[in-house]
Short mmCIF file of C-alpha atoms in Angstrom, two decimals:
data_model
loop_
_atom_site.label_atom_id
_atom_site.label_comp_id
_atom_site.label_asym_id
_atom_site.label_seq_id
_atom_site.Cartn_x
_atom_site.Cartn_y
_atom_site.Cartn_z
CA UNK A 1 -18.64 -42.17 -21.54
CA UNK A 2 -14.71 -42.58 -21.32
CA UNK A 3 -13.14 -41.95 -17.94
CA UNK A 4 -11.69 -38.73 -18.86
CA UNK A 5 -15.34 -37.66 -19.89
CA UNK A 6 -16.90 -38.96 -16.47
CA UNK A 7 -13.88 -37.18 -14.24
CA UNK A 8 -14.35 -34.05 -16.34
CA UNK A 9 -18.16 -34.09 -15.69
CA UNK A 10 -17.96 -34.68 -11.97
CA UNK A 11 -15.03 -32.00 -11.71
CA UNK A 12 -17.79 -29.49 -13.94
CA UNK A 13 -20.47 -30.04 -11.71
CA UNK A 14 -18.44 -29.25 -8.21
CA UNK A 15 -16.74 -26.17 -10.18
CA UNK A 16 -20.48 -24.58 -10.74
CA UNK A 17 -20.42 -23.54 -7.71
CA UNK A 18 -17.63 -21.41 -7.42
CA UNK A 19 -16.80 -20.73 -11.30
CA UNK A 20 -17.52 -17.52 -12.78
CA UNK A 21 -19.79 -17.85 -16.21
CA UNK A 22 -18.71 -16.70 -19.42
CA UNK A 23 -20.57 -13.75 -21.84
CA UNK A 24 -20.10 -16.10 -24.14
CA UNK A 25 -20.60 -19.50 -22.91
CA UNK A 26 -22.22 -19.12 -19.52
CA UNK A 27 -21.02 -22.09 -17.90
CA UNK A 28 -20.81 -24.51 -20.57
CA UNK A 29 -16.92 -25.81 -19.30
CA UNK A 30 -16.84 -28.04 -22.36
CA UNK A 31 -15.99 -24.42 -24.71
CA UNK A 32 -13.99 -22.62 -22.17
CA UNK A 33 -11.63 -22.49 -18.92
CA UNK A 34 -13.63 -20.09 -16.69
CA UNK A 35 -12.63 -17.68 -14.15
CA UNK A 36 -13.02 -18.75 -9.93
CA UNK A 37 -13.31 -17.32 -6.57
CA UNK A 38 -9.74 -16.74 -5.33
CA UNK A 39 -8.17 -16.94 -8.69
CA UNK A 40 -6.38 -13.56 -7.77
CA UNK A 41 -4.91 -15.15 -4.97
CA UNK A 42 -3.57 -17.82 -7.75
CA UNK A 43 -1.89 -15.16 -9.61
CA UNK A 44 -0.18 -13.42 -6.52
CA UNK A 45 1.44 -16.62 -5.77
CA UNK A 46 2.72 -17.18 -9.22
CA UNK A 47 4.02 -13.51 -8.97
CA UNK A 48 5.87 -13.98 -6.32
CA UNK A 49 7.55 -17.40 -7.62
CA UNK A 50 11.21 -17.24 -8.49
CA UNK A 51 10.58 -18.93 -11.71
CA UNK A 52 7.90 -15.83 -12.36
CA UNK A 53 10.47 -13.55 -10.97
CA UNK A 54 12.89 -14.80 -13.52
CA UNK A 55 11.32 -14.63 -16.68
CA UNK A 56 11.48 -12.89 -19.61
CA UNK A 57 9.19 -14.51 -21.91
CA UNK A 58 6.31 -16.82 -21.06
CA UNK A 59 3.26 -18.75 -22.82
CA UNK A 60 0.13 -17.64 -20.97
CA UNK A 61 -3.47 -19.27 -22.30
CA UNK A 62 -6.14 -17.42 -22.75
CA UNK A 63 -8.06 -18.88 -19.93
CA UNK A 64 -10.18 -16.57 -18.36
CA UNK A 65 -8.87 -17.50 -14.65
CA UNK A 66 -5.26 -16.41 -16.14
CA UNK A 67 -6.64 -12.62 -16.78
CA UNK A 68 -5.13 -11.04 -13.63
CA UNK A 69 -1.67 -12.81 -13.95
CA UNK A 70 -1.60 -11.13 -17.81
CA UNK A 71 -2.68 -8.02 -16.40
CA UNK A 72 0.88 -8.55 -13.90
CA UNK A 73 2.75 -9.33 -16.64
CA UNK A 74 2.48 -6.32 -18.43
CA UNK A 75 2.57 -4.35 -15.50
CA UNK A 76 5.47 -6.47 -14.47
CA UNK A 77 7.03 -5.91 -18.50
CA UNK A 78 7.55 -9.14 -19.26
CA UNK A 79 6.49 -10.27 -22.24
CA UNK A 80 4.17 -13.53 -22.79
CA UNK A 81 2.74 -15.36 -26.31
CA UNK A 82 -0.97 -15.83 -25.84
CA UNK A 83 -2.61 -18.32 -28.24
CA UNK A 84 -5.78 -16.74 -29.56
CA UNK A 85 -9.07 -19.44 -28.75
CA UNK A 86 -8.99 -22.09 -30.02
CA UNK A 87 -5.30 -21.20 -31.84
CA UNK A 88 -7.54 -20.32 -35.04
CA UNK A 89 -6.37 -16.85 -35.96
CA UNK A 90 -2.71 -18.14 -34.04
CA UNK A 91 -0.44 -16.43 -31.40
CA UNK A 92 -0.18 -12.65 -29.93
CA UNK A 93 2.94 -11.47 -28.41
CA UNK A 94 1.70 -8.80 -25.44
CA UNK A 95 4.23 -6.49 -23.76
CA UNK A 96 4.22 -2.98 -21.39
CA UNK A 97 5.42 -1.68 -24.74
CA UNK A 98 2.21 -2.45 -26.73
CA UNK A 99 -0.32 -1.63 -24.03
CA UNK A 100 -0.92 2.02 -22.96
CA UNK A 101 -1.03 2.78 -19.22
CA UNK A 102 -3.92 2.46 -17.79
CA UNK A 103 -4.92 -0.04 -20.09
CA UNK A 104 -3.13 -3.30 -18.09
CA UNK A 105 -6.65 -4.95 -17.40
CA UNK A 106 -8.54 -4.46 -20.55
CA UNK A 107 -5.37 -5.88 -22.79
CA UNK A 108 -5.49 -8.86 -20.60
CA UNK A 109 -8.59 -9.91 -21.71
CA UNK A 110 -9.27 -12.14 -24.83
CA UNK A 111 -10.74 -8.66 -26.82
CA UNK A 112 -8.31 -6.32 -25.33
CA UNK A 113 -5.49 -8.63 -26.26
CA UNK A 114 -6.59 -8.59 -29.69
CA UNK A 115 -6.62 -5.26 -29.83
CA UNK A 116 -3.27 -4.57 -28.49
CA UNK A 117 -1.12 -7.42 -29.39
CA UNK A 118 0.84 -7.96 -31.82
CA UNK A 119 -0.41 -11.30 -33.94
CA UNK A 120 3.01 -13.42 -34.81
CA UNK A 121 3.95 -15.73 -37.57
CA UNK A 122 5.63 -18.85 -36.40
CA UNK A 123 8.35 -17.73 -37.95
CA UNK A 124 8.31 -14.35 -35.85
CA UNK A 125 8.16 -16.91 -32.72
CA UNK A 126 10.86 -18.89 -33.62
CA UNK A 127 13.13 -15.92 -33.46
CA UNK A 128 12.56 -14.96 -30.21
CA UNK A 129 14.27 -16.53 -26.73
CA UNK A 130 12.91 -19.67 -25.31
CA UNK A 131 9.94 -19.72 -23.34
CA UNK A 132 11.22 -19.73 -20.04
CA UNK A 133 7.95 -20.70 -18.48
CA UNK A 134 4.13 -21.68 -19.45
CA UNK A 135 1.05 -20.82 -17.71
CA UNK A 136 -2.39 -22.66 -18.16
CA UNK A 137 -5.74 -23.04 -16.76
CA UNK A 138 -7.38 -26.66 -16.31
CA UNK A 139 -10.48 -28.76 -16.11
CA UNK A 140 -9.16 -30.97 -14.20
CA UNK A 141 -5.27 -31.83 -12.31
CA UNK A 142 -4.16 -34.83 -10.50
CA UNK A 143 -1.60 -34.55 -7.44
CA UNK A 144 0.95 -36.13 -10.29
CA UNK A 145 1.01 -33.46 -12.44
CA UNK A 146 -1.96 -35.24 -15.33
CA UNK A 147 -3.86 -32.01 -16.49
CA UNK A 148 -6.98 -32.36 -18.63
CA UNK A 149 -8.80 -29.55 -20.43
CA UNK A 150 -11.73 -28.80 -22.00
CA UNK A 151 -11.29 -32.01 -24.26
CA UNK A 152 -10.20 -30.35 -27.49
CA UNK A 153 -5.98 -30.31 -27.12
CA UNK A 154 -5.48 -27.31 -27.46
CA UNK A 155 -2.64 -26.96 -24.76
CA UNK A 156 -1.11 -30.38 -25.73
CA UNK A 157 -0.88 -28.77 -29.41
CA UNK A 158 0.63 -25.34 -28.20
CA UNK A 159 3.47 -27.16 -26.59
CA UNK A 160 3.94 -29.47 -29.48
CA UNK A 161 4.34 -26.35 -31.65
CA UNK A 162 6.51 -24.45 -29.05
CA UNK A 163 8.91 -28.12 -28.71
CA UNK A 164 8.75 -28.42 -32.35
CA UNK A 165 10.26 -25.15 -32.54
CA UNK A 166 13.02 -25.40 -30.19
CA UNK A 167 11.22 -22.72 -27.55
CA UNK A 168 10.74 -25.17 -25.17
CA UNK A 169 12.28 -28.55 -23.44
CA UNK A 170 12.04 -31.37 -20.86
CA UNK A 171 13.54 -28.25 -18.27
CA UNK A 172 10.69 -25.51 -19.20
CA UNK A 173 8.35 -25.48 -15.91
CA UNK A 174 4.52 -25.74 -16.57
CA UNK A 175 2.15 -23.97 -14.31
CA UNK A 176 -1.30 -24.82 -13.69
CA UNK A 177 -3.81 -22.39 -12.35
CA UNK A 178 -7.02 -24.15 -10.98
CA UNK A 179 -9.49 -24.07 -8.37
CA UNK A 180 -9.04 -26.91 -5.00
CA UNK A 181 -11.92 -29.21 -6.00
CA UNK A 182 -10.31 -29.32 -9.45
CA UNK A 183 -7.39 -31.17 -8.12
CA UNK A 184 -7.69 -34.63 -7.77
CA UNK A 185 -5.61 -36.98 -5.51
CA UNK A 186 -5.99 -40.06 -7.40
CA UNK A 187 -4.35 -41.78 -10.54
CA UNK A 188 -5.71 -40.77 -13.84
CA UNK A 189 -5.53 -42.18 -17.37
CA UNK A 190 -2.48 -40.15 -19.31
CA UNK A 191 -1.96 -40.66 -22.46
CA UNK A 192 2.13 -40.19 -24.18
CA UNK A 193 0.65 -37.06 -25.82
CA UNK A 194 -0.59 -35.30 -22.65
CA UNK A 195 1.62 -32.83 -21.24
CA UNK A 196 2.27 -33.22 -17.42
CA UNK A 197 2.34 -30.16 -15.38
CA UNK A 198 5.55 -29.05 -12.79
CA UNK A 199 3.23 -27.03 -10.61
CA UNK A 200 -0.11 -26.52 -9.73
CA UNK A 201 -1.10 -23.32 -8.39
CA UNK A 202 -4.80 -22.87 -6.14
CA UNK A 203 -6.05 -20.19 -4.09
CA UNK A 204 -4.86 -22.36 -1.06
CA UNK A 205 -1.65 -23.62 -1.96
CA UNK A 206 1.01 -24.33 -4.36
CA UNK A 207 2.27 -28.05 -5.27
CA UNK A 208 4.96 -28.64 -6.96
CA UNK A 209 4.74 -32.13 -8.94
CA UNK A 210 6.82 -34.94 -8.77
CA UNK A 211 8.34 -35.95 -11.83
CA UNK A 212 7.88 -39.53 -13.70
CA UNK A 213 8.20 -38.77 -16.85
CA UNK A 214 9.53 -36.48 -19.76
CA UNK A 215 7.19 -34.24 -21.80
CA UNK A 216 6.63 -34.86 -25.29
CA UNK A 217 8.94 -34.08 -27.50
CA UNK A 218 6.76 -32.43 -30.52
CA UNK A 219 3.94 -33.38 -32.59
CA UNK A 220 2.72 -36.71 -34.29
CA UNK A 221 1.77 -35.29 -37.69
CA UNK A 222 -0.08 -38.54 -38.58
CA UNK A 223 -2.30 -38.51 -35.57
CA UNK A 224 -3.83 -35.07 -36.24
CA UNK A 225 -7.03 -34.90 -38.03
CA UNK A 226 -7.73 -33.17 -41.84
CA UNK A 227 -10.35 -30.98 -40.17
CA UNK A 228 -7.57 -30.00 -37.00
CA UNK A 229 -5.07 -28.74 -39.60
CA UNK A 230 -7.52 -26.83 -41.45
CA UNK A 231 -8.94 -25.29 -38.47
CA UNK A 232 -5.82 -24.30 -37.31
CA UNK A 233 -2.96 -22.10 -39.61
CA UNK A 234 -0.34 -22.28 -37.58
CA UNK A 235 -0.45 -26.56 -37.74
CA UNK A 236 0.00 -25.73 -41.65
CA UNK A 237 2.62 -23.19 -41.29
CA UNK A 238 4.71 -25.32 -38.88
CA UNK A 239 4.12 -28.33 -41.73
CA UNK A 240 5.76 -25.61 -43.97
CA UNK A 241 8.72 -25.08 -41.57
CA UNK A 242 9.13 -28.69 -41.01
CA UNK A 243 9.33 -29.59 -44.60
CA UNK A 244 5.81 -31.51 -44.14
CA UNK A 245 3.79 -32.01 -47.70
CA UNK A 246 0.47 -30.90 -46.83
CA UNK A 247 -2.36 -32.55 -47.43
CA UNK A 248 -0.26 -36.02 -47.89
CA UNK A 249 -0.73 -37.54 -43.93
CA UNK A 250 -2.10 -40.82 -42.42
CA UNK A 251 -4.81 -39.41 -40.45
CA UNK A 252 -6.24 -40.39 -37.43
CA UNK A 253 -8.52 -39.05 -34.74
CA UNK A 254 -6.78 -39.70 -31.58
CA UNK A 255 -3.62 -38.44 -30.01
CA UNK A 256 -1.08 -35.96 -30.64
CA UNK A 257 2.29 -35.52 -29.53
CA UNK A 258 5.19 -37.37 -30.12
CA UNK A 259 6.29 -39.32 -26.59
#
């Protein structure tokens, strides 16, 4: 078991006790970011951030301890980008415009923002302004800023997409939303490809990082796997943007961003 794997585990087995299970999943934390106590208390805090306060579009996960702060941002009418799970069927834009009142809670969920979102080509994406803020949950944090998810990528590829498209930059803030015993004050493995958080937001308190390094700067084509970019269209429609040939790649199993 790699260290990542053994600090995820211990993390998984504290979080049981105050994580919320999934329909879907119940609380296998290896196929989703659930829901915690106080994770309402998370989303007031980010609300009342000037960086929140601020924005006009923002990248929101589809983590199920983020559903309250999407509910605020429609109510609030800002508009966010929600990658669908696992980024198979790609991104939804969500806005008070799309969602009829009354309806605030049940578009902030993964079915309701299916239902009332609008699904976006990359294309679509890159037209719009830059992300001026991106919100995600976590398996596990350290004090530095080193986020680690459910093990998949999946965050480390949205922001590779987003850089790749000129929507984001070294200056674009990343929160993350976890519980207190998934923050951990010690020094974990990071890899060039994983993307450092700014903030990290509790039900107790909100840290803001210290920086050491830059975020990465888009995605290492190479290092992506044949079964990633067939899992995910959006990988093959950004190849298509970026004048990639697809299927014609080195590929390899491990990492993914350029550093």
């Amino acid at each position: 078991m790699s260290m990542k794997e053994r600090i995820r585990e211990a993390i998984w087995r504290e979080l049981r006790r105050v994580a919320k299970p999934d329909s879907r999943f119940h609380y296998d934390f290896s196929s989703f970011i659930p829901d915690f106590e106080g994770s309402d208390k998370c989303a007031r805090a980010i609300r009342s951030m000037e960086i929140y306060k601020r924005a006009k579009l923002l990248m929101i996960t589809p983590d199920n301890c983020l559903e309250v702060l999407r509910e605020y941002c429609i109510i609030d009418s800002k508009r966010f980008i929600m990658p669908t799970y696992g980024i198979k069927r790609g991104f939804l834009l969500l806005s008070r415009e799309l969602v009829p009142f009354g309806k605030e809670d049940f578009a902030a969920t993964l079915d309701g923002a299916e239902k009332f979102g609008k699904y976006l080509s990359l294309r679509e994406i890159k037209t719009l302004e830059k992300i001026d803020v991106m919100i995600t949950g976590a398996s596990v944090v350290s004090i530095e800023g080193v986020r680690y998810g459910k093990g998949h990528g999946y965050f480390d590829l949205e922001w590779g997409i987003f850089r790749e498209l000129g929507l984001v930059n070294d200056e674009t803030p990343i929160i993350a939303v976890v519980h207190d015993c998934q923050v951990v004050d010690v020094c974990i493995e990071a890899k060039s490809y994983d993307t450092l958080v700014d903030y990290i937001v509790t039900p107790t308190r909100v840290i803001k990082v210290k920086k050491k390094r830059g975020k990465p700067k888009g995605i290492i084509w190479s290092h992506l796997s044949h079964e990633l970019i067939e899992e995910i269209p959006a990988l093959r429609e950004l190849m298509k943007i970026k004048g990639i040939e697809y299927p014609s790649y080195n590929s390899k199993e491990n990492g993914l961003l350029k550093s």
